[in-house]
PDB file of C-alpha atoms and ligand atoms in Angstrom:
ATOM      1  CA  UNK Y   1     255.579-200.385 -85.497  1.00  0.00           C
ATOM      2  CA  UNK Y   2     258.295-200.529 -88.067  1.00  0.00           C
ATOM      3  CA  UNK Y   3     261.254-198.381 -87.429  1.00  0.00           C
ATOM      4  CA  UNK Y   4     260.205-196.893 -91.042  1.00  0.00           C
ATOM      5  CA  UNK Y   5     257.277-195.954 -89.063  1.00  0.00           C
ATOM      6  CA  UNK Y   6     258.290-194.700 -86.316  1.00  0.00           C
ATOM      7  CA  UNK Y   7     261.056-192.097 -88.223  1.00  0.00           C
ATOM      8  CA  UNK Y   8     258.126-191.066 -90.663  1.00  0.00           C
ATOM      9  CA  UNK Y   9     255.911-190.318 -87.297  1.00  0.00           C
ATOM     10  CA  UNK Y  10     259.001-188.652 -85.914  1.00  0.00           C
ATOM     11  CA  UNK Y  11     259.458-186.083 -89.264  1.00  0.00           C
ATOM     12  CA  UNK Y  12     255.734-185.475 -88.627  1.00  0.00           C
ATOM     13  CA  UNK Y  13     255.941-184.088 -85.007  1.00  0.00           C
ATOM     14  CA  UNK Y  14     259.567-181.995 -85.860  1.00  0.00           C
ATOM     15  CA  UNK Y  15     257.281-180.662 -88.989  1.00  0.00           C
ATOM     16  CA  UNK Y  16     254.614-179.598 -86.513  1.00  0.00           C
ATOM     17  CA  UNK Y  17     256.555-178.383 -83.969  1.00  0.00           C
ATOM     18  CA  UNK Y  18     258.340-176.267 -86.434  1.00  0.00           C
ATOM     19  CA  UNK Y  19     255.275-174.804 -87.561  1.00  0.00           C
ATOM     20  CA  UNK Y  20     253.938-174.214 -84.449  1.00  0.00           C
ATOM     21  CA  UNK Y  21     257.099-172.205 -83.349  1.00  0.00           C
ATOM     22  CA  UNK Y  22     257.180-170.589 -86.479  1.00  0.00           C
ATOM     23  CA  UNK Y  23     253.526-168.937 -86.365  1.00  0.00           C
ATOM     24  CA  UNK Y  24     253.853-168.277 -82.302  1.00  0.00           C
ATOM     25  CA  UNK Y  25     257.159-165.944 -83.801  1.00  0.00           C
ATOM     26  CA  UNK Y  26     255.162-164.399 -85.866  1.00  0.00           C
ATOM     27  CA  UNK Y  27     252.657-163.964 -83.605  1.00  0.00           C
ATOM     28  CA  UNK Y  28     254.153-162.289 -80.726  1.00  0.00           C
ATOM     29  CA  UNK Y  29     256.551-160.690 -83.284  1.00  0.00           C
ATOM     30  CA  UNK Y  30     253.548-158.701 -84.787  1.00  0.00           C
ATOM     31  CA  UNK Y  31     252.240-157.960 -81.281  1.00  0.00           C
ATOM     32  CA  UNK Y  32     255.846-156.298 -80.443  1.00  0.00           C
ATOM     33  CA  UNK Y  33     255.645-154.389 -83.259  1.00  0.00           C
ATOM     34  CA  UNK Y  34     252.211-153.250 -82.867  1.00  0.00           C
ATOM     35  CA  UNK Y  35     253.380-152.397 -79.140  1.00  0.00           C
ATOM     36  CA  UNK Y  36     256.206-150.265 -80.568  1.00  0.00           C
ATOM     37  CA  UNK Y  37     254.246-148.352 -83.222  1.00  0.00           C
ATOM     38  CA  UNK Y  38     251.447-147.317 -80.652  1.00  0.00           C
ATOM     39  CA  UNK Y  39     253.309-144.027 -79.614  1.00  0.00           C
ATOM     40  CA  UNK Y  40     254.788-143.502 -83.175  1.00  0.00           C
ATOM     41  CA  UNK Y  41     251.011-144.023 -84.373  1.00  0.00           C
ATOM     42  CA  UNK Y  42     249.350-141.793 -81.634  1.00  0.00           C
ATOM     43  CA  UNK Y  43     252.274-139.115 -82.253  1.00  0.00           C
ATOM     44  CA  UNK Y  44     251.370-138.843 -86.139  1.00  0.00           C
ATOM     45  CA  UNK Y  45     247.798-138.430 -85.446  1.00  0.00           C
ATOM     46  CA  UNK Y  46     248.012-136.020 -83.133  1.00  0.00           C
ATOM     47  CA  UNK Y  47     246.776-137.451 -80.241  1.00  0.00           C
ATOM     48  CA  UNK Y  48     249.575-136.638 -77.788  1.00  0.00           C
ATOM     49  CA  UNK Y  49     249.571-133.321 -76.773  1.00  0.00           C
ATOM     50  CA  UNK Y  50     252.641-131.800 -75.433  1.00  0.00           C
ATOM     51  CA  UNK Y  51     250.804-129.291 -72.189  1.00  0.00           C
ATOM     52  CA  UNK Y  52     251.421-125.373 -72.759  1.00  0.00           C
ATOM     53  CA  UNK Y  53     251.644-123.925 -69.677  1.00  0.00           C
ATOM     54  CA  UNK Y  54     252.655-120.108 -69.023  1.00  0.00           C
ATOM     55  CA  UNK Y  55     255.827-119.592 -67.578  1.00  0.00           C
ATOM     56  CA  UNK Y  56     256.888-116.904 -65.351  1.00  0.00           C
ATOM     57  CA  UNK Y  57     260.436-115.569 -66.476  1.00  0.00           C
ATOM     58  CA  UNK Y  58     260.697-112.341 -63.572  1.00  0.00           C
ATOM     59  CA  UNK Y  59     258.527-109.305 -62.603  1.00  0.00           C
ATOM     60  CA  UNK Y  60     257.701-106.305 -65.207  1.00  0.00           C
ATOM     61  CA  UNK Y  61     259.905-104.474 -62.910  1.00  0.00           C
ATOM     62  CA  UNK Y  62     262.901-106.360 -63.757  1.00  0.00           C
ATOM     63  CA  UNK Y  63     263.207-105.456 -67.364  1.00  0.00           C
ATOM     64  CA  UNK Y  64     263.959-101.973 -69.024  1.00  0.00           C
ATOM     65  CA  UNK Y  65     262.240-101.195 -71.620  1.00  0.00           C
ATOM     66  CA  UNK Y  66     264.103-101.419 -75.260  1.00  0.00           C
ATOM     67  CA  UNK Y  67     266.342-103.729 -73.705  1.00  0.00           C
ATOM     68  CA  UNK Y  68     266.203-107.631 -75.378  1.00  0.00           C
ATOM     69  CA  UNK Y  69     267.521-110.205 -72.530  1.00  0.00           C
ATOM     70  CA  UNK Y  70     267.933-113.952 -71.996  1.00  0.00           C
ATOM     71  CA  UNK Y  71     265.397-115.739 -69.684  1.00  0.00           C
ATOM     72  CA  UNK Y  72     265.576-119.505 -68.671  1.00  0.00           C
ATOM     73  CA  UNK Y  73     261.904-121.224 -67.896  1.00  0.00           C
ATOM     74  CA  UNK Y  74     261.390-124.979 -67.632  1.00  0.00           C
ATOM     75  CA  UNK Y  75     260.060-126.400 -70.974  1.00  0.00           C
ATOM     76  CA  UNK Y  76     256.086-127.381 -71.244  1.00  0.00           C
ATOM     77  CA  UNK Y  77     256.816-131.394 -70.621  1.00  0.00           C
ATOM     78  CA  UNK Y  78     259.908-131.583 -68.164  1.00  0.00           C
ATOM     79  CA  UNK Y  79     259.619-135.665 -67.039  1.00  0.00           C
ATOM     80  CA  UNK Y  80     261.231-136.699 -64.104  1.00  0.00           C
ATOM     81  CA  UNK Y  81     264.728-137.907 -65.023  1.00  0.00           C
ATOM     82  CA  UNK Y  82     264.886-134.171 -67.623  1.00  0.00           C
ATOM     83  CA  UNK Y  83     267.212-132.813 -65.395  1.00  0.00           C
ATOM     84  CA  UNK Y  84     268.609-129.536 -66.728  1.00  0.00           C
ATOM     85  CA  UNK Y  85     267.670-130.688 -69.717  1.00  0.00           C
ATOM     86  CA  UNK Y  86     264.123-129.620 -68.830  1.00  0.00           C
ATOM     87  CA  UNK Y  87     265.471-125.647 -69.412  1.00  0.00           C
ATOM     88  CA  UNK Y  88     265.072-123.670 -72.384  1.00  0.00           C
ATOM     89  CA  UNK Y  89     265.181-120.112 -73.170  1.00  0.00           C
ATOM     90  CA  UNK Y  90     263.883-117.425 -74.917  1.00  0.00           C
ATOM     91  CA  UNK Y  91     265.054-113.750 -76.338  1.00  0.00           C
ATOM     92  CA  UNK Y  92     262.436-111.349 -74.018  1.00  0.00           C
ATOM     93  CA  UNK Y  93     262.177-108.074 -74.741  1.00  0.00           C
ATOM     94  CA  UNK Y  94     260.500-105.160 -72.491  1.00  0.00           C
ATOM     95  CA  UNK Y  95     258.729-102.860 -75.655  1.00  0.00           C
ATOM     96  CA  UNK Y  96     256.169-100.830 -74.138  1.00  0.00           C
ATOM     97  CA  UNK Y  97     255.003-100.424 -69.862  1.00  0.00           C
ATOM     98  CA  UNK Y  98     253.055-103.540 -70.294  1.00  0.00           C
ATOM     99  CA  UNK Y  99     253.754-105.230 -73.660  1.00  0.00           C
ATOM    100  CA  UNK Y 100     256.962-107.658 -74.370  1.00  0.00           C
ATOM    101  CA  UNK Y 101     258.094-109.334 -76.869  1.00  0.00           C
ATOM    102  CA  UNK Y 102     259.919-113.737 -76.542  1.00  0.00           C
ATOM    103  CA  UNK Y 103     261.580-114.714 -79.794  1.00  0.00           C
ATOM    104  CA  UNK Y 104     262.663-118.561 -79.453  1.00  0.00           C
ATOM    105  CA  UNK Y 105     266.642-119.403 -78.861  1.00  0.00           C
ATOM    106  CA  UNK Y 106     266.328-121.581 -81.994  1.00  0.00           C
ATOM    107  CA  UNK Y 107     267.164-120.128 -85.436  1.00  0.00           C
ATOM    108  CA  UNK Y 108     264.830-121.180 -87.898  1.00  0.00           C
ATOM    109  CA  UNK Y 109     267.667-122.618 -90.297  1.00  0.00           C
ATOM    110  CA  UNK Y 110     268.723-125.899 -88.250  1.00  0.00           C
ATOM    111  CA  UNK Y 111     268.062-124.564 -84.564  1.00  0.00           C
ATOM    112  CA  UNK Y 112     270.961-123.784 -83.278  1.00  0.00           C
ATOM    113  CA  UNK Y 113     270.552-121.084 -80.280  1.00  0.00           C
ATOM    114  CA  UNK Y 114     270.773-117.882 -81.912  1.00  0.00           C
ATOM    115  CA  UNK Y 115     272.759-114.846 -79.653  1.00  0.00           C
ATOM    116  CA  UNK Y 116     270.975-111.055 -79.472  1.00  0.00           C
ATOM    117  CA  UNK Y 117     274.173-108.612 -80.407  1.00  0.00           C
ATOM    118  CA  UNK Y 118     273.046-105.387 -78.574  1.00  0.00           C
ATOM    119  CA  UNK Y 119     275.414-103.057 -80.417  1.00  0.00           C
ATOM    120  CA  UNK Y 120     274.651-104.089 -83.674  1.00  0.00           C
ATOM    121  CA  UNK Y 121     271.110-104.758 -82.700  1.00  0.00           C
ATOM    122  CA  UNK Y 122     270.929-108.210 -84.194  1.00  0.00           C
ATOM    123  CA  UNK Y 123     270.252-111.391 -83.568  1.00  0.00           C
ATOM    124  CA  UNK Y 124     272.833-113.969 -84.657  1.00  0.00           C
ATOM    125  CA  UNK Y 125     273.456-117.815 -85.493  1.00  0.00           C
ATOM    126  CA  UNK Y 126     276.982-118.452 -84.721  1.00  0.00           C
ATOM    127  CA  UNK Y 127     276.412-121.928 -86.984  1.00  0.00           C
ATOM    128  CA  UNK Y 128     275.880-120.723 -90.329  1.00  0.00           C
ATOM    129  CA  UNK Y 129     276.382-117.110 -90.276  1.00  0.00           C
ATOM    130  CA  UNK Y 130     272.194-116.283 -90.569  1.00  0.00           C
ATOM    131  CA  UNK Y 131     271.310-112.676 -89.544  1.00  0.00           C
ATOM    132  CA  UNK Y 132     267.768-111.529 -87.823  1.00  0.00           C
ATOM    133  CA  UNK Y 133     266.627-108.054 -87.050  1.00  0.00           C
ATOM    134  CA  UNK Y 134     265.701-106.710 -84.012  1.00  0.00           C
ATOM    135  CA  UNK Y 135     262.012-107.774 -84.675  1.00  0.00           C
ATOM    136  CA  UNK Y 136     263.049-111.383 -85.764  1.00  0.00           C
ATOM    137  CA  UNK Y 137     262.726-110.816 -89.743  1.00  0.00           C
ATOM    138  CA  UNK Y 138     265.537-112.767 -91.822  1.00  0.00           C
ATOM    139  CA  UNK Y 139     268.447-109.916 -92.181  1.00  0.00           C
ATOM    140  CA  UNK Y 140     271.033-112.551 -94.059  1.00  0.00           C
ATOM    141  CA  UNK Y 141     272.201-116.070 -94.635  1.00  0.00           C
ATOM    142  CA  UNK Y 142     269.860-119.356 -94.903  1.00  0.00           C
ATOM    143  CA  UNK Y 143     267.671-119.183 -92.590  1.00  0.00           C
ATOM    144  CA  UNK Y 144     264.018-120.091 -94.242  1.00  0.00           C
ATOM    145  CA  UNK Y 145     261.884-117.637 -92.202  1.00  0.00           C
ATOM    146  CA  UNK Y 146     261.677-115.409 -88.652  1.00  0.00           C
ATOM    147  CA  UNK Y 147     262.588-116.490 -85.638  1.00  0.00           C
ATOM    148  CA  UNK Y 148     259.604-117.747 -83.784  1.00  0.00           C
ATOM    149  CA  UNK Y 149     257.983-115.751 -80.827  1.00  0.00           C
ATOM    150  CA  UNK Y 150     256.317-117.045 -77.937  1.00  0.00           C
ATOM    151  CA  UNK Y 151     253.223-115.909 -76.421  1.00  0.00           C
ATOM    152  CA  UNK Y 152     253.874-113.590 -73.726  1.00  0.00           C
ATOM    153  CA  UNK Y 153     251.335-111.473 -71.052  1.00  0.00           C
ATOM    154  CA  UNK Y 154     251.726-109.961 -67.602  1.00  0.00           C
ATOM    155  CA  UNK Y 155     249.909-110.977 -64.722  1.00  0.00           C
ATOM    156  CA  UNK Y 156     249.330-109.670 -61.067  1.00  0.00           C
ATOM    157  CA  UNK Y 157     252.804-108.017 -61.834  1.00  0.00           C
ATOM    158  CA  UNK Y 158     254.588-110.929 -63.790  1.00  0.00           C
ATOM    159  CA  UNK Y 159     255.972-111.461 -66.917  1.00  0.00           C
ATOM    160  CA  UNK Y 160     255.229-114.748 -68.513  1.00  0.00           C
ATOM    161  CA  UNK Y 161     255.835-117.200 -71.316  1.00  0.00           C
ATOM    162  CA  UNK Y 162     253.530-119.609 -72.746  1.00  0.00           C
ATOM    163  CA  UNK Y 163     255.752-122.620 -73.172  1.00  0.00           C
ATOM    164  CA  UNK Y 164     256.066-124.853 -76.334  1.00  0.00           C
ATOM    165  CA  UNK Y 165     257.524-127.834 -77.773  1.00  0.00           C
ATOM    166  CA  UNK Y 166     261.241-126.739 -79.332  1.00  0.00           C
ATOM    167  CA  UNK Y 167     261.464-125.535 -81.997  1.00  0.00           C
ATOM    168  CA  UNK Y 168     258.513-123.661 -81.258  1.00  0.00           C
ATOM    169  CA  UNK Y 169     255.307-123.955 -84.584  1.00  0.00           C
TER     170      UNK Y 169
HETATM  171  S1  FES F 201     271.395-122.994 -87.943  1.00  0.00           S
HETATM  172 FE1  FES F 201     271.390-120.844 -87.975  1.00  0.00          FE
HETATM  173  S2  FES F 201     272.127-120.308 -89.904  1.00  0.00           S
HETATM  174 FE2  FES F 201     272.128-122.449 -89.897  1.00  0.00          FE
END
């Protein structure tokens, strides 16, 4: 074989070779990415469903009625490593012998927690200034719409909370 020959056969294995690394990239590039879009996908289609599970936040005994307090339950999906990041809260108030009322922490503007002003009997969003009244309606400032309310029902004696994603739909 010529050495003309041999450089040509050369070119022709570093052109496969290069071709052959260059589809096995794209290859198991597309495989990662179809790996990483499988949540994202499942997510957007609804399939994963964050559990609702009913909370209990104290006894009926516990709360007065007409008066609107803060109660800490663990969120609906708390993972292992959560922490007390697992915690949320809700606005509960005692309206009737057996009937209560949750409005979410979150104000329905950009979420931040929202504080219940018993004197003025408002709730308020220290971040931009938005107003609710007593029953959650929009009193003032930006935010869109009410607060949201959780479900909320006594049993055998206790109060509890039906737990959602935050910001609660
Ligand atoms: S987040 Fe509450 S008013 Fe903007």
């Amino acid at each position: 074989m010529t050495e003309n020959h041999a450089s040509r056969a050369e070119g022709c294995q570093e052109a496969g070779r290069r071709k052959f690394l260059t589809r096995l990239s794209i290859t198991l590039g597309s495989i990662g990415a179809a790996l990483a879009a499988i949540p994202s996908v499942g997510f957007l289609l609804g399939l994963r469903k964050t559990p609702q599970i009913w909370r209990t936040v104290g006894k009926v005994g516990d709360f007065q009625i007409g008066s609107t307090v803060n109660v800490a339950f663990q969120d609906s999906s708390p993972l292992p490593w959560s922490g007390v990041t697992a915690q949320t809260a809700a606005w509960l108030r005692r309206t009737s012998d057996q009937q209560f009322v949750a409005f979410s922490m979150n104000c329905t503007h950009l979420g931040c927690p929202i504080r219940w002003l018993d004197d003025a009997n408002l709730f308020m969003c220290p971040c931009h200034g938005g107003v609710f009244y007593a029953d959650g309606q929009v009193a003032s400032g930006p935010p869109p719409k009410p607060l949201n309310q959780y479900p909320v029902r006594v049993q055998n004696g206790e109060v509890q909370i039906l737990t959602s994603p935050v910001p609660i739909a």
